[in-house]
């Protein structure tokens, strides 16, 4: 009798999987659905408030792309590591109990796939037993992992996404770290309403939730004013050419052109607008960084307005004059692997670390509920990469961290952003609304 | 005799897997769920490519169609998962049958290109219908496939058992199908289409039917995907997923039953292992490529084929004098997914 080895192997694999991974209670009697005691945030939470904490360490988790086509957007990890190296060198983050805890950061690659992000968060929370998540990356990944966060009551702090959905009050355990797309749209709309009260606007919109969130905010801001959207054209993300849409929009000869497009498509649209002979003032969403704007054809960026929350660190003078940025660069350069990463995109991670530090320090109790409540009542005025005048502020009813922007004019000749007027901050005015 | 051992081994494996939720935690069971639906997905491709010799780089689309169908039916239209099960399979199979029509005229690389188009277009569909599907940010399904209350087991374990049972059923059906008259016709079309035609096999009908069945199986994997993840997004059904399924099939061994299981284990656990070793995850695709080249070069039949060869040698060296005539275990001829004209 000859057993078939392939089957034996399969059996062995199964058995090995069973034996080697046996830990942390069996799945059949999983009690994570069981509701615990408590009120407010803690309602229905399991009794795990201090998971991931010891007297000397705090364990944090993160899932973000580290491979695949979107790997380049994942620089934040290095900024975060730089901050934690810095804070650990000072003994760690001080909690409300007076203890200093060094940060252990566990990170996993999701290649920007939502369900992989969900599996990673499942592992981080249920196997690695992290105390909280920091800078969880991507809208879809955050939404996919949300049930785990909610069920286990794990703070997911300063997630790297601007999706308005992160402010959904049904899910109080997650808070976004980027300005919401809808908020940005609203600020841009407010600028248009104030400066061009009777303008006509032609819109190019990326046909997805991102584009819609921008436009929704914009339309809210101009509602009731003399500003009129005269034409809207859409394009699919990844569409090779938007020339047809631009031709249609150019025919309107509108006063303003609202470019809700990012990356190379955004650039292409602006070049087409210029080539068409139409000379509107361009309102550009912040998804198109200065480094890309510099690649516009001559003239195409001449009348371009775009918003931002931070100083233009691409300008060496600005970078040299900012103490926090210098401190960041000092630690960033020491971070293994950082030499391949753009320091500007990674700086977000440093600030996420900085803000986490503040949040833990100002918690009322050193547990998950305490830290989450702290994250929902932030009034931060410490060192940041944010322009003065933009509040870093949350309340239990308003989890939007940033609701302000500085509008800038793009100086094409120098390849720089020049501040335009005062910071527009609409703190407290943004309410959660599903994108429709 | 040999057959009995094989059966006993499959049964043993199934028992072990079925008992797993009593031993391991939820994180591992979630991983097992993924391996189960990946096995079915790789098997669906295996039926098409391994048995019938038709290539497809569009299976992510069939999975995606069924996964989105299930998510929409359950989340937006209040269906139960059970009602969505046959419907989602049917929808995927119908699309598969349509996709199979060009296969009558074109073969090999050209067919692969047609299906590639399908795989590339699919992720744009949910984005196009953002109102219904949530667009790029994906669509959570709030309702879980809950365990019946009288069983008193966790939902995770229940979902896993459901998936495992369905996968076992599929594998059993494929096994029987392969040995059947139709199954032999399917394999004959792969190896000698003209001879098969001469022998009375309706090549056109069979090819389209196989495409539909394969797409329906991929649809089942899509249903399982939604059950397991309670979330769908365009990023989960990119053409990269199709390529990974092909990879899983090539590594596991096409044209076999055990191959898809090995392939699925590979697809899930290798990236995990890479994550654990501290190698830069950016290199994961490169590592995949290297493994694939080595497998194609040294084990053209994949892991399952290699093991079968080993087993044959082992049997030959141990052949006892009173059993002189014992043949090596019968293994189906193995074909690499790209070797067809």
XYZ file of C-alpha atoms in Angstrom:
777
model
C 0.000 0.000 0.000
C 1.421 3.305 -1.057
C 0.099 6.416 0.576
C 0.018 9.393 -1.750
C 2.538 11.851 -0.482
C 0.788 14.868 -1.934
C -2.173 14.106 0.201
C -0.033 13.342 3.177
C 1.582 16.692 2.675
C -1.763 18.396 2.539
C -2.802 16.589 5.694
C 0.472 17.437 7.361
C 0.114 21.075 6.377
C -3.327 21.149 7.880
C -2.182 19.475 11.052
C 0.875 21.686 11.326
C -1.295 24.719 10.833
C -3.498 23.526 13.658
C -0.732 22.794 16.073
C 1.625 25.667 15.451
C -1.018 28.311 15.533
C -2.921 27.116 18.550
C -2.974 30.088 20.822
C -5.308 32.569 22.388
C -8.433 30.480 22.874
C -10.425 28.607 20.297
C -12.484 30.199 17.570
C -15.533 28.076 18.201
C -16.264 29.788 21.494
C -15.068 33.200 20.379
C -16.587 35.646 22.810
C -15.710 38.843 21.009
C -19.367 39.440 20.302
C -20.216 39.398 23.965
C -21.190 42.757 25.291
C -19.419 43.998 28.359
C -20.413 46.614 30.853
C -19.820 50.308 30.655
C -21.377 53.413 29.269
C -20.651 55.994 26.573
C -17.728 54.935 24.426
C -17.219 51.805 26.480
C -20.746 50.519 25.920
C -20.682 46.955 24.661
C -16.911 46.735 24.855
C -15.084 43.620 25.955
C -12.967 43.964 29.049
C -9.680 44.649 27.297
C -8.949 48.288 28.012
C -5.296 47.845 28.886
C -4.359 45.261 26.254
C -1.060 46.209 24.653
C 0.197 48.127 27.660
C 2.852 47.179 30.151
C 4.399 49.414 32.775
C 7.176 50.266 30.339
C 5.795 49.765 26.821
C 2.842 50.641 24.639
C 2.229 48.584 21.531
C 0.803 50.263 18.434
C -0.197 48.750 15.112
C -0.446 49.862 11.515
C -1.386 48.283 8.206
C -0.368 50.142 5.074
C 1.035 49.432 1.606
C 4.654 48.298 1.735
C 4.557 46.500 -1.606
C 2.587 46.684 -4.824
C 1.721 49.597 -7.090
C 0.920 52.002 -4.244
C 4.053 51.413 -2.210
C 5.222 54.965 -2.842
C 2.413 56.472 -0.786
C 3.395 54.571 2.330
C 6.229 56.859 3.476
C 4.403 57.773 6.675
C 5.738 54.622 8.361
C 9.270 56.034 8.291
C 8.174 59.352 9.728
C 6.394 57.491 12.503
C 9.435 55.364 13.228
C 11.535 58.519 13.361
C 9.188 60.057 15.923
C 9.088 56.960 18.077
C 12.884 56.643 17.989
C 12.994 60.246 19.179
C 10.428 59.829 21.932
C 11.847 56.483 23.051
C 15.274 58.109 23.376
C 13.654 60.393 25.930
C 12.247 57.490 27.904
C 8.952 57.087 26.063
C 5.469 58.580 26.129
C 4.254 59.700 29.516
C 0.785 58.474 30.400
C -1.729 59.923 32.836
C -0.535 57.395 35.422
C 2.880 59.098 35.449
C 4.669 56.159 33.804
C 6.762 56.557 30.697
C 6.234 53.883 28.077
C 8.394 53.149 25.086
C 6.531 52.664 21.836
C 6.626 49.360 19.981
C 5.234 49.741 16.472
C 3.989 46.603 14.699
C 3.377 47.191 11.004
C 2.041 44.975 8.261
C 1.846 45.200 4.501
C -1.572 45.228 2.838
C -0.462 46.200 -0.686
C -3.409 48.665 -0.564
C -5.946 45.827 -0.686
C -8.906 46.418 1.590
C -9.528 42.877 2.761
C -5.818 42.340 3.335
C -5.887 45.447 5.505
C -8.820 43.954 7.374
C -6.962 40.666 7.922
C -3.935 42.617 9.107
C -5.983 44.626 11.574
C -7.558 41.390 12.789
C -4.060 40.045 13.455
C -2.812 43.262 15.014
C -5.772 43.442 17.370
C -6.406 39.801 18.156
C -2.978 38.222 17.844
C -0.347 40.926 18.299
C -2.601 42.573 20.906
C -1.797 46.145 20.061
C -3.179 48.877 22.277
C -4.225 51.108 19.392
C -3.821 51.615 15.662
C -2.078 54.681 14.336
C -2.268 56.125 10.849
C -4.243 53.185 9.438
C -3.889 53.739 5.711
C -6.480 54.128 2.961
C -10.222 54.673 2.898
C -11.269 51.183 1.844
C -8.895 49.514 4.329
C -10.276 51.626 7.145
C -13.872 50.843 6.250
C -13.156 47.135 5.867
C -11.468 46.944 9.264
C -14.045 49.096 11.021
C -16.173 46.246 12.443
C -13.124 44.763 14.186
C -12.189 48.131 15.652
C -15.751 48.702 16.809
C -16.217 45.265 18.263
C -12.954 45.185 20.170
C -13.077 48.899 21.041
C -9.574 49.617 19.806
C -8.709 53.257 19.179
C -7.813 53.782 15.521
C -6.098 57.130 15.703
C -5.428 59.636 12.943
C -6.109 57.279 10.084
C -4.500 58.339 6.828
C -7.599 59.101 4.797
C -9.766 62.108 4.112
C -12.956 60.178 3.536
C -15.881 61.963 5.254
C -17.178 58.522 6.252
C -14.524 58.290 8.995
C -16.533 60.854 10.959
C -19.606 58.591 11.065
C -20.826 58.878 14.668
C -21.923 55.249 14.596
C -18.245 54.308 14.738
C -16.635 56.445 17.412
C -13.472 54.334 17.713
C -11.834 55.631 14.561
C -10.703 59.164 13.826
C -9.179 60.471 10.615
C -5.828 62.228 10.545
C -6.187 64.024 7.226
C -8.484 66.883 6.332
C -11.746 65.510 4.946
C -12.215 65.858 1.193
C -15.652 67.322 1.782
C -14.183 69.914 4.164
C -11.564 70.882 1.609
C -14.267 71.210 -1.053
C -16.207 73.429 1.273
C -13.246 75.689 1.999
C -12.565 76.036 -1.716
C -16.243 76.819 -2.242
C -16.147 79.422 0.488
C -13.187 81.112 -1.181
C -15.038 81.198 -4.509
C -18.179 82.534 -2.880
C -16.249 85.303 -1.103
C -13.973 86.323 -3.961
C -16.131 85.688 -7.005
C -19.709 85.967 -5.745
C -21.259 85.826 -9.213
C -18.847 83.523 -10.979
C -19.689 80.684 -13.315
C -17.840 77.430 -12.588
C -17.030 74.483 -14.830
C -16.138 71.282 -12.993
C -14.098 68.247 -13.948
C -14.802 65.539 -11.411
C -13.218 62.157 -10.804
C -16.223 59.853 -10.948
C -15.954 58.134 -7.588
C -16.520 58.697 -3.893
C -13.463 60.949 -3.686
C -14.646 63.285 -6.424
C -18.162 63.321 -5.069
C -17.011 64.209 -1.564
C -15.116 67.223 -2.913
C -18.016 68.393 -5.018
C -20.529 67.870 -2.233
C -18.529 70.162 0.064
C -18.053 72.711 -2.705
C -21.738 72.812 -3.562
C -22.704 73.211 0.088
C -20.463 76.242 0.355
C -21.767 78.006 -2.748
C -25.432 77.191 -2.108
C -27.506 80.333 -1.944
C -24.854 82.546 -3.498
C -24.580 83.862 -7.032
C -21.924 81.279 -7.879
C -23.236 78.885 -10.471
C -21.889 75.536 -11.651
C -22.578 75.711 -15.399
C -21.105 72.397 -16.478
C -19.793 69.226 -14.888
C -17.823 66.574 -16.691
C -16.667 63.348 -15.108
C -13.875 60.908 -15.790
C -13.005 57.456 -14.491
C -9.877 57.136 -12.395
C -7.274 55.707 -14.724
C -8.878 57.109 -17.885
C -6.039 57.744 -20.334
C -7.206 61.097 -21.672
C -9.650 63.777 -20.537
C -9.381 65.997 -23.591
C -13.012 65.506 -24.639
C -14.268 66.560 -21.228
C -12.065 69.642 -21.272
C -13.240 70.604 -24.759
C -16.834 70.502 -23.519
C -15.988 72.523 -20.420
C -13.934 75.071 -22.364
C -16.945 75.763 -24.574
C -18.753 77.193 -21.535
C -16.081 79.901 -21.157
C -16.807 79.801 -17.421
C -14.966 82.186 -15.093
C -13.608 79.402 -12.920
C -12.462 75.876 -13.529
C -12.661 73.446 -10.589
C -10.196 70.623 -11.188
C -11.229 67.654 -9.008
C -8.492 65.470 -10.419
C -5.243 64.218 -8.995
C -1.922 62.917 -10.206
C -1.057 62.882 -13.867
C -4.701 63.109 -14.978
C -4.973 66.348 -13.041
C -1.878 67.718 -14.777
C -3.127 66.621 -18.159
C -6.476 68.341 -17.602
C -4.755 71.613 -16.718
C -2.564 71.411 -19.797
C -5.616 70.780 -21.980
C -7.419 73.764 -20.450
C -4.491 75.989 -21.326
C -4.174 74.561 -24.825
C -7.879 75.194 -25.479
C -7.369 78.939 -25.152
C -9.794 79.130 -22.229
C -8.254 81.180 -19.419
C -10.307 80.577 -16.266
C -9.018 80.887 -12.734
C -8.248 77.320 -11.699
C -9.367 75.928 -8.357
C -7.281 72.829 -7.758
C -7.852 70.193 -5.054
C -4.805 69.530 -2.874
C -4.302 66.063 -4.343
C -1.854 67.608 -6.787
C 1.336 68.472 -4.881
C 3.712 71.268 -5.859
C 6.259 68.756 -7.076
C 3.755 67.762 -9.769
C 2.494 71.287 -10.461
C 6.036 72.218 -11.442
C 5.696 69.877 -14.386
C 2.814 71.816 -15.938
C 3.359 73.237 -19.388
C 4.325 76.922 -19.454
C 1.260 79.031 -18.802
C -0.950 76.186 -17.635
C -0.389 76.953 -13.972
C -0.576 80.712 -14.194
C -3.933 81.296 -12.548
C -4.052 78.356 -10.193
C -5.311 78.389 -6.612
C -4.871 75.403 -4.308
C -5.201 74.806 -0.602
C -2.853 73.279 1.930
C -2.623 72.761 5.664
C 1.117 73.103 6.060
C 3.985 75.345 5.064
C 5.640 74.627 1.732
C 8.517 72.482 2.970
C 9.563 71.858 -0.618
C 10.948 75.375 -0.333
C 14.371 74.976 1.366
C 14.100 78.350 3.111
C 10.782 77.421 4.695
C 12.148 74.024 5.746
C 15.282 75.541 7.279
C 13.264 78.046 9.282
C 10.966 75.474 10.895
C 12.320 74.006 14.110
C 9.975 71.031 14.185
C 10.862 70.150 10.610
C 14.557 70.292 11.420
C 14.060 68.010 14.437
C 12.062 65.663 12.227
C 14.753 65.598 9.527
C 17.422 64.908 12.119
C 15.612 61.749 13.282
C 14.265 60.842 9.875
C 17.782 60.584 8.441
C 18.664 58.066 11.147
C 15.669 55.833 10.341
C 16.676 52.632 8.539
C 15.336 52.572 4.982
C 14.381 56.256 5.018
C 17.012 57.164 2.425
C 14.647 55.855 -0.267
C 11.640 57.795 1.023
C 10.507 61.324 0.227
C 10.816 63.187 3.560
C 7.879 65.456 2.736
C 5.393 62.632 2.322
C 6.825 60.828 5.345
C 6.465 63.872 7.604
C 2.808 63.011 8.119
C 3.927 59.976 10.113
C 6.023 62.133 12.401
C 3.054 64.353 13.155
C 0.799 61.334 13.713
C 3.330 60.179 16.309
C 3.474 63.636 17.841
C -0.294 63.789 18.126
C -0.527 60.299 19.585
C 2.001 61.367 22.200
C -0.194 64.334 23.116
C -3.342 62.215 23.137
C -1.909 59.616 25.518
C -0.424 62.290 27.748
C -3.774 64.041 28.048
C -5.915 60.964 28.546
C -7.833 60.861 31.800
C -7.180 57.177 32.318
C -4.436 55.016 30.853
C -6.663 52.657 28.934
C -8.377 52.480 25.554
C -11.460 54.431 26.596
C -9.322 57.137 28.190
C -7.139 57.514 25.109
C -10.071 57.486 22.693
C -11.907 60.114 24.722
C -8.740 62.160 24.686
C -8.530 61.823 20.893
C -12.077 63.122 20.683
C -11.289 66.213 22.743
C -8.044 67.423 21.228
C -6.983 71.010 21.526
C -3.431 70.830 20.288
C -1.137 73.814 20.110
C 2.281 72.125 20.272
C 4.838 71.768 17.505
C 3.263 70.723 14.217
C 3.592 70.952 10.466
C 0.366 72.914 10.307
C 0.127 76.610 9.546
C -0.736 78.938 12.392
C -4.443 79.696 12.316
C -5.485 76.160 11.443
C -6.938 74.650 14.577
C -6.072 71.103 15.535
C -9.207 70.499 17.429
C -11.776 67.788 18.025
C -14.777 67.481 20.289
C -16.849 64.401 21.107
C -19.397 65.617 18.531
C -16.922 66.853 15.938
C -14.129 64.383 15.251
C -12.688 66.407 12.351
C -9.097 67.082 13.326
C -8.437 69.791 10.744
C -11.088 72.029 9.280
C -8.870 74.785 8.006
C -6.683 75.512 5.023
C -4.449 78.166 3.639
C -5.207 78.941 0.032
C -2.199 79.534 -2.157
C -1.531 80.908 -5.577
C 0.880 78.831 -7.606
C 3.874 80.835 -8.747
C 4.779 78.946 -11.878
C 7.982 80.870 -12.539
C 9.463 79.995 -9.149
C 7.618 76.680 -8.826
C 6.274 77.682 -5.416
C 3.032 78.249 -3.586
C 2.423 81.806 -2.451
C -0.089 82.276 0.386
C -3.257 84.019 -0.669
C -5.150 85.853 2.041
C -5.791 84.492 5.502
C -6.246 80.909 6.594
C -9.851 79.795 6.211
C -10.862 77.738 9.223
C -14.403 76.422 9.517
C -13.848 74.496 12.749
C -17.109 73.206 14.154
C -19.130 73.819 11.004
C -18.530 70.460 9.343
C -21.089 67.825 10.207
C -20.974 64.207 9.206
C -22.911 63.525 6.049
C -22.680 60.407 3.942
C -21.384 61.135 0.451
C -24.185 60.791 -2.055
C -6.171 -0.137 -2.050
C -4.332 2.974 -3.079
C -7.652 4.588 -3.761
C -8.741 3.841 -0.227
C -5.641 5.422 1.190
C -6.258 8.520 -0.868
C -9.793 8.669 0.346
C -8.709 8.159 3.922
C -6.191 10.963 3.593
C -8.690 13.421 2.151
C -11.173 12.440 4.848
C -8.502 12.850 7.501
C -7.549 16.256 6.193
C -11.171 17.313 6.123
C -11.697 16.116 9.687
C -8.633 17.973 10.887
C -9.742 21.141 9.185
C -13.279 20.739 10.472
C -12.002 20.397 14.019
C -9.680 23.386 13.681
C -12.032 25.948 15.264
C -11.928 23.944 18.488
C -8.172 24.337 18.681
C -7.084 27.599 17.137
C -8.211 31.204 17.542
C -10.268 33.498 15.361
C -7.295 35.050 13.574
C -6.187 31.653 12.296
C -9.720 30.653 11.358
C -10.057 33.852 9.346
C -6.846 32.908 7.544
C -8.207 29.393 6.936
C -11.377 30.901 5.484
C -9.246 32.787 3.021
C -7.329 29.646 2.101
C -10.637 27.850 1.566
C -12.076 30.429 -0.820
C -8.751 30.768 -2.592
C -8.702 26.971 -3.049
C -12.083 27.125 -4.719
C -10.966 30.055 -6.886
C -7.783 28.289 -7.953
C -9.807 25.138 -8.560
C -12.184 27.066 -10.809
C -9.255 28.156 -12.918
C -7.875 24.665 -12.761
C -11.058 23.239 -14.263
C -10.778 25.650 -17.149
C -7.042 25.682 -17.702
C -5.768 22.514 -16.111
C -8.469 20.196 -17.457
C -9.734 21.966 -20.539
C -6.647 23.877 -21.667
C -8.341 27.261 -21.973
C -6.490 30.171 -20.433
C -8.126 32.937 -18.411
C -6.772 36.052 -16.762
C -10.282 37.197 -16.022
C -11.281 35.030 -13.109
C -10.981 37.920 -10.685
C -13.925 39.435 -12.554
C -16.120 36.351 -12.086
C -15.240 36.334 -8.407
C -15.889 40.039 -8.196
C -19.245 39.847 -9.947
C -20.522 37.249 -7.510
C -18.961 38.964 -4.495
C -20.542 42.296 -5.390
C -23.828 40.610 -6.273
C -23.894 39.004 -2.831
C -22.898 42.209 -1.059
C -25.545 44.238 -2.866
C -28.239 41.603 -2.421
C -27.580 41.229 1.303
C -26.767 44.827 2.212
C -29.057 46.832 -0.051
C -31.891 44.450 -0.828
C -32.228 42.482 2.367
C -31.582 39.049 0.887
C -30.145 36.308 3.029
C -26.722 34.977 2.152
C -28.342 31.666 1.373
C -30.633 33.196 -1.218
C -27.697 35.035 -2.740
C -25.637 31.841 -2.999
C -27.291 30.200 -6.019
C -28.093 33.557 -7.624
C -24.526 34.832 -7.439
C -23.171 31.570 -8.837
C -25.688 31.734 -11.661
C -24.833 35.333 -12.534
C -21.108 34.542 -12.630
C -21.767 31.433 -14.739
C -23.854 33.413 -17.233
C -21.161 36.027 -17.652
C -18.669 33.182 -17.926
C -20.677 31.530 -20.699
C -20.704 34.796 -22.631
C -16.986 35.229 -22.074
C -16.529 31.684 -23.318
C -17.999 32.429 -26.745
C -14.818 34.015 -28.151
C -12.995 30.898 -26.958
C -14.589 29.013 -29.864
C -12.598 31.060 -32.302
C -9.467 31.988 -30.467
C -7.148 30.030 -28.277
C -4.121 30.262 -26.055
C -2.556 33.671 -25.718
C -5.268 35.475 -27.660
C -7.980 34.058 -25.453
C -5.933 35.044 -22.427
C -5.884 38.598 -23.768
C -9.671 38.687 -24.182
C -10.164 37.530 -20.607
C -7.487 39.973 -19.504
C -9.736 42.721 -20.821
C -12.556 41.414 -18.635
C -10.294 41.327 -15.607
C -9.116 44.869 -16.208
C -12.541 46.331 -16.838
C -14.283 44.789 -13.860
C -12.845 46.995 -11.057
C -14.123 50.052 -12.954
C -17.721 48.815 -12.767
C -18.299 49.352 -9.041
C -16.644 52.764 -9.374
C -19.001 53.618 -12.201
C -21.955 52.819 -9.932
C -20.624 54.562 -6.850
C -24.107 55.324 -5.473
C -24.882 51.646 -5.148
C -21.444 50.237 -4.383
C -19.566 52.917 -2.473
C -17.017 53.237 -5.280
C -13.320 52.979 -4.500
C -13.875 53.089 -0.775
C -15.706 49.777 -0.945
C -18.863 48.471 0.590
C -19.202 46.954 4.043
C -21.899 44.343 4.598
C -23.303 44.780 8.087
C -25.180 41.505 8.298
C -22.953 38.502 9.073
C -23.738 34.955 8.073
C -24.761 34.157 11.619
C -24.577 30.747 13.234
C -27.927 29.166 14.084
C -28.599 29.929 17.736
C -29.200 26.308 18.746
C -25.645 25.338 17.807
C -24.155 27.740 20.324
C -20.962 28.316 18.326
C -19.327 31.548 17.248
C -20.159 33.106 13.880
C -16.548 32.844 12.777
C -16.465 29.100 13.295
C -19.841 28.672 11.624
C -18.815 30.657 8.535
C -15.655 28.626 8.305
C -17.577 25.365 8.436
C -19.997 26.542 5.792
C -17.137 27.518 3.527
C -15.262 24.304 4.212
C -18.317 22.157 3.513
C -19.029 23.920 0.227
C -15.385 23.675 -0.818
C -15.337 19.961 0.032
C -18.466 19.510 -2.044
C -16.866 21.308 -4.980
C -13.708 19.248 -4.775
C -15.741 16.052 -4.588
C -17.795 17.088 -7.603
C -14.670 17.979 -9.579
C -13.131 14.644 -8.699
C -16.193 12.773 -9.941
C -16.522 15.028 -12.947
C -12.929 14.346 -13.976
C -13.571 10.623 -13.998
C -16.866 10.944 -15.875
C -17.522 10.691 -19.585
C -17.888 14.461 -19.889
C -14.753 14.940 -17.843
C -12.779 12.753 -20.196
C -14.160 14.689 -23.124
C -13.052 17.929 -21.480
C -9.531 16.599 -21.029
C -9.525 15.207 -24.566
C -10.289 18.685 -25.903
C -7.285 19.979 -24.046
C -4.929 17.322 -25.397
C -6.268 16.586 -28.874
C -9.131 18.850 -29.928
C -9.340 17.440 -33.442
C -9.282 13.864 -32.291
C -11.906 14.700 -29.684
C -14.101 16.211 -32.363
C -13.608 13.173 -34.549
C -14.596 10.946 -31.645
C -17.936 12.714 -31.428
C -17.264 15.285 -28.724
C -19.155 18.541 -29.249
C -16.105 20.741 -28.830
C -17.920 24.092 -29.019
C -20.665 23.256 -26.538
C -18.241 21.604 -24.162
C -15.866 24.558 -24.189
C -18.589 27.061 -23.423
C -20.035 24.795 -20.746
C -16.643 24.445 -19.102
C -16.199 28.209 -19.187
C -19.584 28.664 -17.528
C -18.924 26.010 -14.884
C -15.523 27.458 -14.150
C -16.921 30.984 -13.865
C -19.707 29.664 -11.639
C -17.104 28.108 -9.347
C -15.207 31.373 -9.280
C -18.570 32.915 -8.430
C -18.885 30.561 -5.490
C -15.451 31.722 -4.368
C -16.754 35.288 -4.691
C -19.775 34.492 -2.519
C -17.390 32.944 0.011
C -15.279 36.089 -0.175
C -18.189 38.276 0.869
C -19.237 35.854 3.590
C -15.714 35.748 4.987
C -14.847 39.429 4.716
C -18.238 41.165 4.901
C -16.630 43.751 2.672
C -16.035 44.211 -1.040
C -13.977 46.836 -2.812
C -12.598 47.208 -6.330
C -9.055 46.731 -4.975
C -9.930 43.153 -4.039
C -10.741 42.124 -7.613
C -8.008 43.637 -9.704
C -6.409 41.730 -12.522
C -3.537 41.078 -10.122
C -5.856 38.692 -8.297
C -6.346 36.716 -11.517
C -2.619 36.536 -12.010
C -2.193 35.351 -8.442
C -4.748 32.604 -9.069
C -2.769 31.508 -12.119
C 0.338 31.563 -9.988
C -1.344 29.466 -7.322
C -2.399 26.969 -9.961
C 1.051 26.761 -11.521
C 2.759 26.375 -8.156
C 0.246 23.883 -6.787
C 0.024 21.891 -9.974
C -2.570 22.303 -12.672
C -4.875 19.460 -13.597
C -4.794 17.959 -10.112
C -7.072 18.011 -7.100
C -4.474 18.712 -4.446
C -2.800 21.426 -6.525
C -5.353 24.164 -5.821
C -5.152 23.500 -2.088
C -1.361 23.749 -2.136
C -1.597 26.817 -4.362
C -4.033 28.531 -2.015
C -1.858 27.763 1.001
C 1.058 29.238 -0.921
C -0.839 32.376 -1.916
C -1.903 33.101 1.614
C 1.074 32.048 3.693
C 4.039 33.124 1.564
C 3.348 36.858 1.882
C 2.769 36.258 5.601
C 6.080 34.458 5.839
C 7.843 37.240 3.949
C 6.340 39.710 6.391
C 7.713 37.642 9.257
C 11.264 37.285 8.004
C 12.008 40.969 7.840
C 12.709 40.917 4.103
C 11.511 44.154 2.529
C 7.901 43.385 1.486
C 8.532 45.278 -1.745
C 10.373 42.148 -2.810
C 7.366 39.849 -2.388
C 6.430 39.981 -6.102
C 10.057 39.379 -7.046
C 10.108 36.399 -4.729
C 6.920 35.096 -6.338
C 8.559 35.464 -9.734
C 11.651 33.599 -8.642
C 9.639 30.758 -7.116
C 7.513 30.550 -10.257
C 10.556 30.318 -12.524
C 12.088 27.633 -10.311
C 8.833 25.683 -10.203
C 8.297 25.845 -13.954
C 11.885 24.784 -14.519
C 12.222 22.018 -11.973
C 8.623 21.004 -11.269
C 6.609 21.555 -14.430
C 3.693 19.781 -12.761
C 3.741 22.087 -9.765
C 4.021 20.954 -6.170
C 1.345 18.308 -6.584
C 3.030 16.963 -9.732
C 6.425 16.945 -8.037
C 5.056 15.069 -5.089
C 3.378 12.555 -7.349
C 6.677 11.961 -9.126
C 8.434 11.504 -5.814
C 5.773 9.102 -4.727
C 6.160 7.103 -7.930
C 9.899 6.799 -7.376
C 9.393 5.903 -3.781
C 6.912 3.218 -4.736
C 9.230 1.838 -7.410
C 12.152 1.551 -5.019
C 10.042 -0.137 -2.386
C 8.207 -2.441 -4.731
C 8.124 -5.807 -3.026
C 8.785 -8.994 -5.026
C 5.260 -10.336 -4.512
C 3.755 -7.247 -6.082
C 5.779 -7.015 -9.269
C 3.067 -5.532 -11.353
C 2.044 -2.638 -9.176
C 1.849 0.488 -11.218
C 2.925 3.828 -9.892
C 0.021 5.857 -8.603
C -1.996 7.104 -11.445
C -1.471 10.801 -11.919
C -3.224 12.873 -14.469
C -0.946 14.286 -17.116
C 0.092 17.675 -16.034
C 0.085 20.648 -18.222
C 1.503 24.012 -17.574
C -1.059 26.733 -17.957
C 0.699 28.487 -20.804
C 1.865 25.580 -22.868
C -1.168 25.326 -25.059
C -1.024 26.398 -28.646
